[in-house]
């Protein structure tokens, strides 16, 4: 027998003063006109994570089916969650202990991502959290009834009150983004930055656009046009495949541009400023990362012939140096299928970027092959590089495109850069390396993902930078993650990898398999799971200190 909203409010009032666990009676589905409310999870006490609720709409959904592609549907779900979040902000305040009265809709960034909290199928399901009110550990039933009366009111009017113009704009933006992203390869581009884009953020910790920023304007020589399905023709800078340098004086906006390109693998909401920054889907930022763990990587393309005959063909360390960690990050990205690598000189070990003529002359027994000597090999593999350089001029010899940032605006200076390279020869030798740029696949063993190693079995995301996995704290700070819910998904996927790993399946296939399941967002019945790419899942696996891999022959 379905219980009505009247029953719900009556039950809440009747719980007044009872011990908190009586809230468990709420579990299950409550029904009224047009929509139902399901208590997915009821918290055990007021200090625990708030309860999980799901509202389900069966009717009035026709107006929502405005999308023409999967990306549009994801954007619609994203929009609905954001709208719900805004609407529930005006719920009455309820006091009490712990999380009493807290309402939380898990949308943590301006990225348009598939999230567990929103799903439109036959029905529309939206999930959120709500802290059931208590004083101490006694139920505040009357307060709860007042809160739910208002909540039901808000949910009842939710679909009718949606801003349909904003909804359309949201969906269309994401579909236009996807349209450009799919066409970048055939246009020979790795990224597109629309004219008028606002790239800088308000501050290092803010995701909001900087007010009063200089809008982006493409250099005429790099300007391309896309005719997208909804917005018509959009103009902007197209970054070609190959080696692109972003250069310029300090503080002229180099890193800001690179950062925007890194973020551009995901669509952004209208108003973000980066809506028309579109980066190819298989792009990844790599950087030095002192102290990280590396497991079984064939580092020889970059690190070789160590003293005392130490082998680097199956290299592991618990404490990688700046150069080793960058070498590993590049090779791991290639192993996972990255097609474009982003690097900033600021966060890259210099000795892995370049060795200049003087050091070549002085040091004969060199153990590092710098990236500069691998540019040709990378291009032969079809991998592009976008490199921010302010100090290292040796790359000018090899660059296909050079963008100079001046007063936050880009100029194309490829010709000038070639002329400088000719008039200022470096005298540097470009040698053949003894070790080809090859990346043998590695297969993780299942015990890598056993969270019961050690005493504590727990899987928990902490912020954007850490995943607690059993006893281990996996450092994710070098990954480009934007929501804690992505970290949480990584944790859930690690558990799935424990079942999928067999010591024979290459890491790339393994992470794709882990992500390919239909019910990805049903892994846990929580609202806080949002999509991540195979590149991030693979990068997280590579940072697991408990990782055990087997080499497979390429
Ligand atoms: P660089 O990497 O060249 O040293 P950054 O990208 O770090 O420079 O930018 C330096 C500062 O300029 C940052 O504080 C950034 O927010 C600001 N900035 C970047 N782009 C713009 C812009 N388009 N308009 C206004 N300020 C900007
Ligand atoms: Mg910089």
Coordinates of C-alpha atoms and ligand atoms in Angstrom, one line a residue:
X1 CA 0.0 0.0 0.0
X2 CA 1.4 3.3 -1.1
X3 CA 1.5 5.9 1.7
X4 CA 0.3 9.4 1.1
X5 CA 2.0 12.7 1.9
X6 CA -0.7 13.2 4.5
X7 CA 0.5 10.0 6.1
X8 CA 4.1 11.3 5.9
X9 CA 3.3 14.5 7.7
X10 CA 1.3 12.7 10.3
X11 CA 4.1 10.2 10.9
X12 CA 6.7 13.0 11.3
X13 CA 4.5 14.8 13.8
X14 CA 3.9 11.6 15.7
X15 CA 7.7 11.0 15.9
X16 CA 8.1 14.1 18.1
X17 CA 10.5 13.4 21.0
X18 CA 11.2 9.8 20.0
X19 CA 14.8 8.5 19.7
X20 CA 16.4 9.2 16.4
X21 CA 16.4 5.6 15.0
X22 CA 12.5 5.9 14.7
X23 CA 13.1 7.9 11.6
X24 CA 13.9 4.6 9.9
X25 CA 10.1 4.2 9.6
X26 CA 10.3 6.7 6.8
X27 CA 12.1 4.3 4.5
X28 CA 10.4 3.5 1.2
X29 CA 8.1 5.4 -1.1
X30 CA 5.5 8.1 -0.3
X31 CA 3.0 9.2 -3.0
X32 CA 0.9 12.1 -4.1
X33 CA -0.3 13.8 -7.2
X34 CA 2.2 13.8 -10.0
X35 CA 5.3 12.8 -8.1
X36 CA 6.5 10.4 -5.4
X37 CA 9.2 10.8 -2.8
X38 CA 11.4 7.9 -1.8
X39 CA 13.6 7.7 1.3
X40 CA 16.6 5.9 -0.2
X41 CA 18.7 6.1 2.9
X42 CA 17.8 7.2 6.4
X43 CA 20.6 8.5 8.5
X44 CA 21.2 6.7 11.8
X45 CA 21.8 9.9 13.9
X46 CA 21.8 13.6 13.3
X47 CA 25.6 13.8 12.9
X48 CA 25.8 11.2 10.2
X49 CA 25.7 12.1 6.5
X50 CA 22.2 13.5 5.8
X51 CA 19.5 11.2 4.5
X52 CA 19.2 10.5 0.8
X53 CA 15.8 11.3 -0.8
X54 CA 14.7 10.8 -4.4
X55 CA 11.8 12.6 -6.0
X56 CA 10.2 10.8 -8.9
X57 CA 8.1 12.6 -11.5
X58 CA 6.0 10.5 -13.9
X59 CA 4.0 13.3 -15.6
X60 CA 4.6 16.7 -17.2
X61 CA 7.9 15.5 -18.7
X62 CA 7.1 16.2 -22.4
X63 CA 8.4 19.7 -22.2
X64 CA 11.8 18.4 -21.0
X65 CA 12.5 16.2 -24.0
X66 CA 14.1 18.9 -25.9
X67 CA 17.5 17.3 -26.5
X68 CA 18.7 15.7 -29.7
X69 CA 21.7 13.9 -28.4
X70 CA 22.9 12.1 -25.3
X71 CA 25.0 15.1 -24.4
X72 CA 21.8 17.2 -24.4
X73 CA 20.1 14.8 -22.1
X74 CA 23.0 14.9 -19.6
X75 CA 22.9 18.7 -19.8
X76 CA 19.1 18.6 -19.1
X77 CA 19.7 16.4 -16.1
X78 CA 22.4 18.8 -15.0
X79 CA 20.1 21.8 -15.4
X80 CA 17.3 20.1 -13.4
X81 CA 19.7 19.4 -10.5
X82 CA 20.9 23.0 -10.5
X83 CA 17.3 24.2 -10.6
X84 CA 16.4 21.9 -7.7
X85 CA 19.4 23.2 -5.8
X86 CA 18.3 26.8 -6.3
X87 CA 14.7 26.1 -5.4
X88 CA 15.5 24.2 -2.2
X89 CA 17.5 27.1 -1.0
X90 CA 14.3 28.8 0.0
X91 CA 13.2 26.0 2.4
X92 CA 12.5 27.2 5.9
X93 CA 15.5 27.0 8.2
X94 CA 15.3 24.3 10.8
X95 CA 17.5 24.3 13.9
X96 CA 18.8 21.3 15.8
X97 CA 21.8 19.2 16.3
X98 CA 24.3 17.9 13.7
X99 CA 23.1 18.2 10.2
X100 CA 19.5 19.0 11.2
X101 CA 17.6 20.7 8.4
X102 CA 20.6 20.8 6.0
X103 CA 19.6 20.3 2.4
X104 CA 22.2 19.4 -0.2
X105 CA 22.0 18.9 -3.9
X106 CA 25.3 17.6 -5.2
X107 CA 26.3 19.9 -8.0
X108 CA 29.7 21.2 -7.2
X109 CA 31.2 22.8 -10.3
X110 CA 30.2 24.7 -13.4
X111 CA 30.9 21.6 -15.5
X112 CA 28.1 19.8 -17.2
X113 CA 28.6 16.3 -16.0
X114 CA 26.5 13.1 -15.8
X115 CA 25.7 12.8 -12.1
X116 CA 24.0 10.1 -10.0
X117 CA 21.5 12.6 -8.7
X118 CA 19.7 13.2 -11.9
X119 CA 18.2 10.8 -14.3
X120 CA 15.6 11.2 -17.0
X121 CA 14.2 8.0 -18.4
X122 CA 10.5 7.0 -18.5
X123 CA 10.4 8.9 -15.2
X124 CA 12.5 11.8 -13.9
X125 CA 14.4 10.9 -10.8
X126 CA 16.3 13.6 -8.8
X127 CA 18.2 12.7 -5.6
X128 CA 19.3 15.0 -2.8
X129 CA 20.2 14.9 0.8
X130 CA 18.3 16.3 3.8
X131 CA 19.3 16.2 7.4
X132 CA 16.4 15.0 9.5
X133 CA 16.0 17.3 12.4
X134 CA 16.7 16.4 16.0
X135 CA 17.4 18.0 19.3
X136 CA 20.3 16.0 20.8
X137 CA 19.2 12.5 19.6
X138 CA 15.5 13.1 20.0
X139 CA 13.4 13.6 16.9
X140 CA 12.1 17.1 16.3
X141 CA 8.9 15.7 14.6
X142 CA 6.9 18.9 14.4
X143 CA 9.9 20.8 12.9
X144 CA 10.3 17.9 10.4
X145 CA 6.7 18.0 9.5
X146 CA 6.9 21.8 8.9
X147 CA 10.1 21.3 6.8
X148 CA 8.5 18.5 4.7
X149 CA 5.3 20.4 4.2
X150 CA 7.4 23.2 2.5
X151 CA 9.5 20.6 0.7
X152 CA 6.5 18.9 -0.8
X153 CA 5.2 22.3 -1.9
X154 CA 8.4 23.1 -3.6
X155 CA 8.6 19.7 -5.3
X156 CA 5.0 20.0 -6.5
X157 CA 5.6 23.3 -8.4
X158 CA 9.1 22.3 -9.5
X159 CA 8.5 21.3 -13.1
X160 CA 5.9 24.0 -14.0
X161 CA 8.1 26.7 -12.6
X162 CA 11.3 25.7 -14.6
X163 CA 12.8 28.5 -16.6
X164 CA 12.3 27.0 -20.0
X165 CA 14.5 29.5 -21.8
X166 CA 17.4 28.9 -19.5
X167 CA 16.8 25.1 -19.9
X168 CA 17.0 25.3 -23.7
X169 CA 20.1 27.4 -23.6
X170 CA 21.7 24.9 -21.2
X171 CA 20.9 21.9 -23.4
X172 CA 21.8 23.7 -26.6
X173 CA 25.2 24.9 -25.2
X174 CA 26.2 21.3 -24.3
X175 CA 25.0 20.0 -27.7
X176 CA 27.0 22.7 -29.5
X177 CA 30.0 21.9 -27.4
X178 CA 29.8 18.2 -28.2
X179 CA 29.4 19.0 -31.9
X180 CA 32.6 21.0 -31.9
X181 CA 34.5 18.4 -29.8
X182 CA 33.6 15.6 -32.2
X183 CA 34.8 17.6 -35.2
X184 CA 38.1 18.8 -33.8
X185 CA 40.1 15.8 -35.1
X186 CA 38.8 16.0 -38.7
X187 CA 39.6 19.7 -38.7
X188 CA 43.2 18.9 -37.5
X189 CA 42.7 20.7 -34.2
X190 CA 43.3 19.8 -30.6
X191 CA 41.3 22.7 -29.1
X192 CA 39.1 25.6 -29.9
X193 CA 38.8 28.8 -27.8
X194 CA 35.8 31.0 -28.8
X195 CA 36.2 34.7 -29.3
X196 CA 34.8 36.6 -26.3
X197 CA 35.5 33.7 -23.8
X198 CA 36.4 34.7 -20.3
X199 CA 39.2 32.5 -19.2
X200 CA 40.5 33.7 -15.8
X201 CA 38.8 32.8 -12.6
X202 CA 38.0 35.1 -9.7
X203 CA 40.7 33.5 -7.6
X204 CA 42.7 30.3 -7.3
X205 CA 39.9 28.6 -5.3
X206 CA 37.0 30.1 -7.2
X207 CA 35.3 28.6 -10.2
X208 CA 33.5 31.9 -11.1
X209 CA 34.7 34.0 -14.0
X210 CA 36.9 37.0 -13.1
X211 CA 34.9 40.2 -13.3
X212 CA 36.2 42.8 -15.7
X213 CA 38.6 40.3 -17.4
X214 CA 39.8 40.9 -21.0
X215 CA 37.7 38.7 -23.3
X216 CA 39.6 36.3 -25.4
X217 CA 40.1 37.2 -29.1
X218 CA 41.7 34.9 -31.6
X219 CA 44.7 35.9 -33.6
X220 CA 43.4 36.3 -37.2
X221 CA 45.8 33.7 -38.5
X222 CA 44.5 31.0 -36.2
X223 CA 40.8 32.0 -36.4
X224 CA 38.5 29.2 -37.4
X225 CA 34.7 28.9 -37.7
X226 CA 32.3 26.2 -36.6
X227 CA 28.7 26.1 -37.8
X228 CA 27.1 24.5 -34.7
X229 CA 23.5 23.2 -34.6
X230 CA 22.1 25.8 -32.3
X231 CA 24.2 29.0 -32.0
X232 CA 25.0 29.1 -35.7
X233 CA 28.5 30.2 -36.6
X234 CA 31.0 30.6 -33.8
X235 CA 34.5 32.0 -34.3
X236 CA 37.6 31.5 -32.3
X237 CA 41.1 30.2 -32.2
X238 CA 41.8 26.7 -33.4
X239 CA 44.9 25.1 -32.0
X240 CA 46.4 22.8 -34.6
X241 CA 47.8 19.3 -33.9
X242 CA 51.5 19.0 -33.4
X243 CA 53.7 21.0 -31.0
X244 CA 52.1 24.2 -29.9
X245 CA 54.0 26.6 -27.6
X246 CA 52.2 29.2 -25.5
X247 CA 54.7 31.8 -24.6
X248 CA 55.0 35.4 -23.4
X249 CA 56.2 37.4 -20.4
X250 CA 55.3 36.4 -16.9
X251 CA 51.8 37.3 -15.8
X252 CA 50.5 37.8 -19.3
X253 CA 48.0 34.9 -19.1
X254 CA 49.8 31.8 -20.3
X255 CA 48.8 29.5 -17.5
X256 CA 45.3 30.9 -17.6
X257 CA 45.0 29.9 -21.2
X258 CA 46.4 26.4 -20.5
X259 CA 44.1 26.0 -17.6
X260 CA 41.1 26.8 -19.7
X261 CA 42.2 24.3 -22.3
X262 CA 42.6 21.6 -19.6
X263 CA 39.1 22.3 -18.4
X264 CA 37.8 22.4 -21.9
X265 CA 37.5 18.6 -22.1
X266 CA 34.2 19.1 -20.2
X267 CA 31.3 21.4 -21.3
X268 CA 30.5 24.4 -19.1
X269 CA 27.3 26.0 -18.1
X270 CA 26.1 29.2 -19.8
X271 CA 27.7 32.1 -18.0
X272 CA 30.8 30.3 -17.0
X273 CA 32.9 32.2 -19.5
X274 CA 34.5 29.0 -20.9
X275 CA 31.4 27.7 -22.7
X276 CA 33.2 27.9 -26.0
X277 CA 36.5 26.5 -24.9
X278 CA 36.4 23.0 -26.4
X279 CA 39.3 20.6 -26.1
X280 CA 39.6 17.2 -27.7
X281 CA 38.3 14.4 -25.4
X282 CA 41.6 12.5 -25.1
X283 CA 43.7 15.4 -23.8
X284 CA 45.4 15.3 -20.4
X285 CA 47.6 17.6 -18.4
X286 CA 50.8 16.0 -17.1
X287 CA 53.2 17.5 -14.5
X288 CA 56.0 16.8 -12.1
X289 CA 54.8 15.3 -8.8
X290 CA 57.5 14.9 -6.2
X291 CA 57.1 11.9 -4.0
X292 CA 54.4 10.0 -6.0
X293 CA 54.4 6.3 -6.4
X294 CA 55.2 4.7 -9.7
X295 CA 54.7 1.0 -10.4
X296 CA 56.2 -1.1 -13.2
X297 CA 56.6 1.6 -15.8
X298 CA 59.1 1.2 -18.6
X299 CA 60.8 4.5 -18.2
X300 CA 63.6 3.9 -20.7
X301 CA 62.3 6.4 -23.3
X302 CA 63.1 9.1 -20.8
X303 CA 65.2 7.6 -18.0
X304 CA 67.9 5.0 -18.7
X305 CA 71.4 3.7 -18.1
X306 CA 71.4 4.6 -14.4
X307 CA 74.6 4.2 -12.4
X308 CA 75.5 0.6 -11.3
X309 CA 73.4 -0.8 -14.1
X310 CA 70.1 -0.2 -12.4
X311 CA 67.3 -1.2 -14.7
X312 CA 64.5 1.2 -15.6
X313 CA 62.5 -1.1 -17.9
X314 CA 60.1 -2.0 -15.1
X315 CA 60.5 0.8 -12.8
X316 CA 58.9 1.2 -9.4
X317 CA 59.4 3.8 -6.7
X318 CA 57.5 5.0 -3.7
X319 CA 59.1 8.4 -3.9
X320 CA 59.6 9.6 -7.5
X321 CA 61.6 12.8 -8.2
X322 CA 60.4 15.7 -10.3
X323 CA 61.9 14.3 -13.5
X324 CA 60.9 10.7 -12.9
X325 CA 57.4 11.6 -12.0
X326 CA 57.0 13.7 -15.1
X327 CA 58.4 10.9 -17.3
X328 CA 56.0 8.4 -15.7
X329 CA 53.1 10.7 -16.1
X330 CA 53.8 11.1 -19.8
X331 CA 54.2 7.4 -20.4
X332 CA 51.2 6.5 -18.4
X333 CA 49.1 9.0 -20.3
X334 CA 50.2 7.4 -23.5
X335 CA 49.4 4.0 -22.2
X336 CA 45.9 5.1 -21.4
X337 CA 45.4 6.5 -24.9
X338 CA 46.0 10.3 -24.4
X339 CA 46.2 12.1 -27.8
X340 CA 47.1 15.5 -26.5
X341 CA 49.4 16.4 -23.6
X342 CA 49.4 19.7 -21.8
X343 CA 52.5 20.8 -19.9
X344 CA 53.4 24.0 -18.1
X345 CA 57.1 24.8 -17.7
X346 CA 56.2 26.0 -14.2
X347 CA 55.2 22.5 -13.0
X348 CA 57.6 20.5 -15.1
X349 CA 61.1 19.4 -14.1
X350 CA 63.5 21.4 -16.3
X351 CA 65.9 18.5 -16.8
X352 CA 63.1 16.4 -18.3
X353 CA 62.1 19.3 -20.6
X354 CA 65.5 20.1 -22.0
X355 CA 69.2 19.7 -21.9
X356 CA 71.0 22.6 -23.6
X357 CA 74.2 22.6 -25.6
X358 CA 76.4 23.5 -22.7
X359 CA 75.1 20.6 -20.5
X360 CA 75.4 18.3 -23.5
X361 CA 79.0 19.3 -23.8
X362 CA 79.8 18.9 -20.1
X363 CA 77.9 15.8 -19.1
X364 CA 78.6 12.8 -21.3
X365 CA 76.9 10.1 -19.4
X366 CA 73.4 11.3 -19.5
X367 CA 70.6 9.3 -18.0
X368 CA 67.7 11.5 -19.1
X369 CA 66.3 11.9 -22.6
X370 CA 64.4 15.2 -22.3
X371 CA 61.0 15.7 -23.8
X372 CA 62.5 18.0 -26.4
X373 CA 64.2 14.9 -28.0
X374 CA 60.9 13.0 -28.0
X375 CA 58.7 15.6 -29.8
X376 CA 59.3 13.9 -33.2
X377 CA 58.5 10.4 -31.7
X378 CA 55.3 11.8 -30.1
X379 CA 54.2 13.4 -33.4
X380 CA 54.9 10.1 -35.2
X381 CA 52.5 8.4 -32.7
X382 CA 49.9 11.1 -33.5
X383 CA 50.2 12.7 -30.1
X384 CA 50.1 16.5 -29.8
X385 CA 51.8 18.7 -27.2
X386 CA 50.7 22.0 -25.9
X387 CA 53.5 23.5 -23.9
X388 CA 53.6 26.7 -21.9
X389 CA 57.2 28.0 -22.0
X390 CA 58.6 31.3 -20.7
X391 CA 62.3 30.4 -20.2
X392 CA 63.1 27.4 -22.4
X393 CA 63.7 28.6 -26.0
X394 CA 65.0 25.4 -27.4
X395 CA 61.6 24.2 -28.3
X396 CA 61.3 27.0 -30.9
X397 CA 63.2 24.8 -33.4
X398 CA 60.4 22.2 -33.4
X399 CA 57.3 24.2 -32.8
X400 CA 54.4 24.0 -35.3
X401 CA 52.5 26.8 -33.8
X402 CA 53.7 29.5 -31.4
X403 CA 51.1 31.6 -29.5
X404 CA 52.4 34.7 -27.6
X405 CA 50.3 36.0 -24.8
X406 CA 50.5 39.7 -24.3
X407 CA 48.3 41.7 -22.0
X408 CA 46.1 38.5 -21.9
X409 CA 45.6 38.4 -25.6
X410 CA 47.1 35.9 -28.0
X411 CA 49.2 36.6 -31.0
X412 CA 50.5 34.1 -33.4
X413 CA 54.3 34.4 -33.7
X414 CA 55.2 31.1 -35.4
X415 CA 57.1 32.9 -38.3
X416 CA 59.0 35.1 -35.9
X417 CA 59.8 32.1 -33.7
X418 CA 61.2 30.3 -36.7
X419 CA 63.3 33.3 -37.7
X420 CA 64.6 33.6 -34.1
X421 CA 65.4 29.9 -34.1
X422 CA 67.5 30.4 -37.2
X423 CA 69.3 33.6 -36.2
X424 CA 70.0 32.2 -32.7
X425 CA 71.0 28.6 -33.2
X426 CA 71.3 26.7 -29.9
X427 CA 74.2 24.5 -31.0
X428 CA 72.4 21.7 -29.4
X429 CA 72.6 18.1 -30.8
X430 CA 69.4 16.3 -31.6
X431 CA 70.5 12.7 -31.2
X432 CA 68.9 9.4 -31.9
X433 CA 67.9 7.7 -28.6
X434 CA 68.8 4.1 -28.0
X435 CA 65.4 3.5 -26.7
X436 CA 62.4 3.8 -28.9
X437 CA 59.3 5.6 -27.6
X438 CA 57.3 2.4 -26.8
X439 CA 54.8 1.9 -24.0
X440 CA 54.3 -1.7 -23.1
X441 CA 50.9 -2.3 -21.6
X442 CA 50.6 -3.3 -18.0
X443 CA 47.9 -5.4 -16.4
X444 CA 47.0 -4.7 -12.7
X445 CA 46.4 -7.6 -10.4
X446 CA 43.2 -7.7 -8.4
X447 CA 44.9 -7.4 -5.0
X448 CA 45.9 -3.8 -6.0
X449 CA 42.3 -2.8 -5.3
X450 CA 41.7 -4.6 -2.1
X451 CA 40.6 -2.0 0.4
X452 CA 40.9 -4.5 3.2
X453 CA 44.7 -4.4 3.0
X454 CA 45.6 -3.1 6.4
X455 CA 43.0 -2.9 9.2
X456 CA 40.5 -0.5 7.9
X457 CA 38.1 -1.1 5.1
X458 CA 36.9 2.3 4.0
X459 CA 36.5 4.1 0.8
X460 CA 36.0 7.8 1.0
X461 CA 36.8 10.9 -1.1
X462 CA 38.4 13.8 0.8
X463 CA 38.0 17.0 -1.2
X464 CA 39.3 16.9 -4.7
X465 CA 42.7 15.8 -3.9
X466 CA 42.5 12.6 -1.8
X467 CA 40.9 9.3 -2.0
X468 CA 41.0 7.3 1.2
X469 CA 41.1 3.7 0.1
X470 CA 41.5 1.2 2.9
X471 CA 44.6 2.3 4.8
X472 CA 45.9 4.2 1.9
X473 CA 45.5 7.9 1.0
X474 CA 45.7 8.1 -2.8
X475 CA 47.0 11.5 -3.7
X476 CA 45.0 12.8 -6.6
X477 CA 46.2 16.4 -6.6
X478 CA 47.9 16.1 -10.0
X479 CA 44.6 15.0 -11.6
X480 CA 42.2 17.5 -13.0
X481 CA 39.1 16.6 -11.0
X482 CA 36.4 19.2 -10.4
X483 CA 34.0 17.7 -7.9
X484 CA 34.3 15.6 -4.9
X485 CA 31.7 13.4 -6.5
X486 CA 34.2 12.5 -9.1
X487 CA 36.6 11.3 -6.4
X488 CA 33.8 9.3 -4.9
X489 CA 33.1 7.7 -8.3
X490 CA 36.8 6.8 -8.5
X491 CA 36.5 5.0 -5.2
X492 CA 33.5 3.1 -6.3
X493 CA 35.3 2.2 -9.5
X494 CA 38.3 0.9 -7.6
X495 CA 36.0 -1.6 -5.9
X496 CA 34.7 -2.6 -9.3
X497 CA 38.3 -3.0 -10.6
X498 CA 39.0 -5.4 -7.8
X499 CA 36.5 -7.7 -9.5
X500 CA 37.6 -7.0 -13.1
X501 CA 41.3 -7.1 -12.8
X502 CA 42.9 -10.5 -13.6
X503 CA 46.5 -9.8 -14.3
X504 CA 46.0 -10.2 -18.0
X505 CA 43.8 -7.3 -19.0
X506 CA 45.7 -4.1 -19.9
X507 CA 45.1 -1.1 -17.7
X508 CA 43.5 0.9 -20.6
X509 CA 41.0 -1.9 -21.4
X510 CA 40.4 -2.4 -17.7
X511 CA 39.4 1.2 -16.9
X512 CA 37.3 1.4 -20.0
X513 CA 35.5 -1.7 -18.9
X514 CA 35.0 -0.4 -15.4
X515 CA 33.4 2.8 -16.8
X516 CA 31.4 1.1 -19.5
X517 CA 28.6 -0.4 -17.4
X518 CA 25.1 0.9 -17.8
X519 CA 24.4 1.2 -14.2
X520 CA 27.6 3.2 -13.4
X521 CA 25.5 5.7 -11.4
X522 CA 23.8 3.0 -9.4
X523 CA 27.1 1.8 -8.0
X524 CA 26.1 3.4 -4.8
X525 CA 22.7 4.8 -3.9
X526 CA 24.0 8.3 -3.2
X527 CA 23.6 11.5 -5.1
X528 CA 27.3 12.3 -5.0
X529 CA 28.8 10.4 -8.0
X530 CA 29.8 12.3 -11.1
X531 CA 31.4 11.3 -14.3
X532 CA 35.1 11.0 -14.8
X533 CA 37.1 9.9 -17.9
X534 CA 39.1 6.8 -18.4
X535 CA 42.2 9.0 -18.3
X536 CA 41.5 10.1 -14.8
X537 CA 40.5 6.7 -13.6
X538 CA 43.7 5.3 -15.0
X539 CA 45.8 8.1 -13.5
X540 CA 44.2 7.4 -10.1
X541 CA 45.1 3.7 -10.4
X542 CA 48.6 4.7 -11.3
X543 CA 48.9 6.6 -8.1
X544 CA 47.8 3.8 -5.9
X545 CA 50.7 2.7 -3.7
X546 CA 49.3 -0.8 -3.5
X547 CA 49.2 -1.2 -7.2
X548 CA 50.7 -4.4 -8.5
X549 CA 51.1 -4.8 -12.2
X550 CA 52.2 -7.4 -14.6
X551 CA 54.0 -6.5 -17.8
X552 CA 52.3 -7.6 -21.0
X553 CA 54.3 -7.7 -24.2
X554 CA 53.2 -4.9 -26.6
Ligands
LIG1 P1 51.4 33.6 -16.7 O1 51.2 32.2 -16.7 O2 51.7 34.2 -18.1 O3 52.5 34.1 -15.8 P2 48.8 33.8 -15.6 O4 48.0 33.1 -16.6 O5 49.2 33.1 -14.3 O6 50.1 34.4 -16.2 O7 48.0 35.2 -15.3 C1 48.5 36.2 -14.4 C2 47.3 36.9 -13.8 O8 46.5 37.6 -14.8 C3 46.3 36.0 -13.1 O9 46.1 36.5 -11.8 C4 45.1 36.0 -13.9 O10 43.9 35.8 -13.2 C5 45.2 37.3 -14.6 N1 44.5 37.2 -16.0 C6 44.7 36.2 -16.8 N2 44.0 36.4 -18.0 C7 43.3 37.5 -17.8 C8 42.4 38.2 -18.6 N3 42.0 37.8 -19.8 N4 41.9 39.4 -18.1 C9 42.3 39.8 -16.9 N5 43.2 39.2 -16.1 C10 43.7 38.0 -16.5
LIG2 MG1 52.3 30.7 -15.5

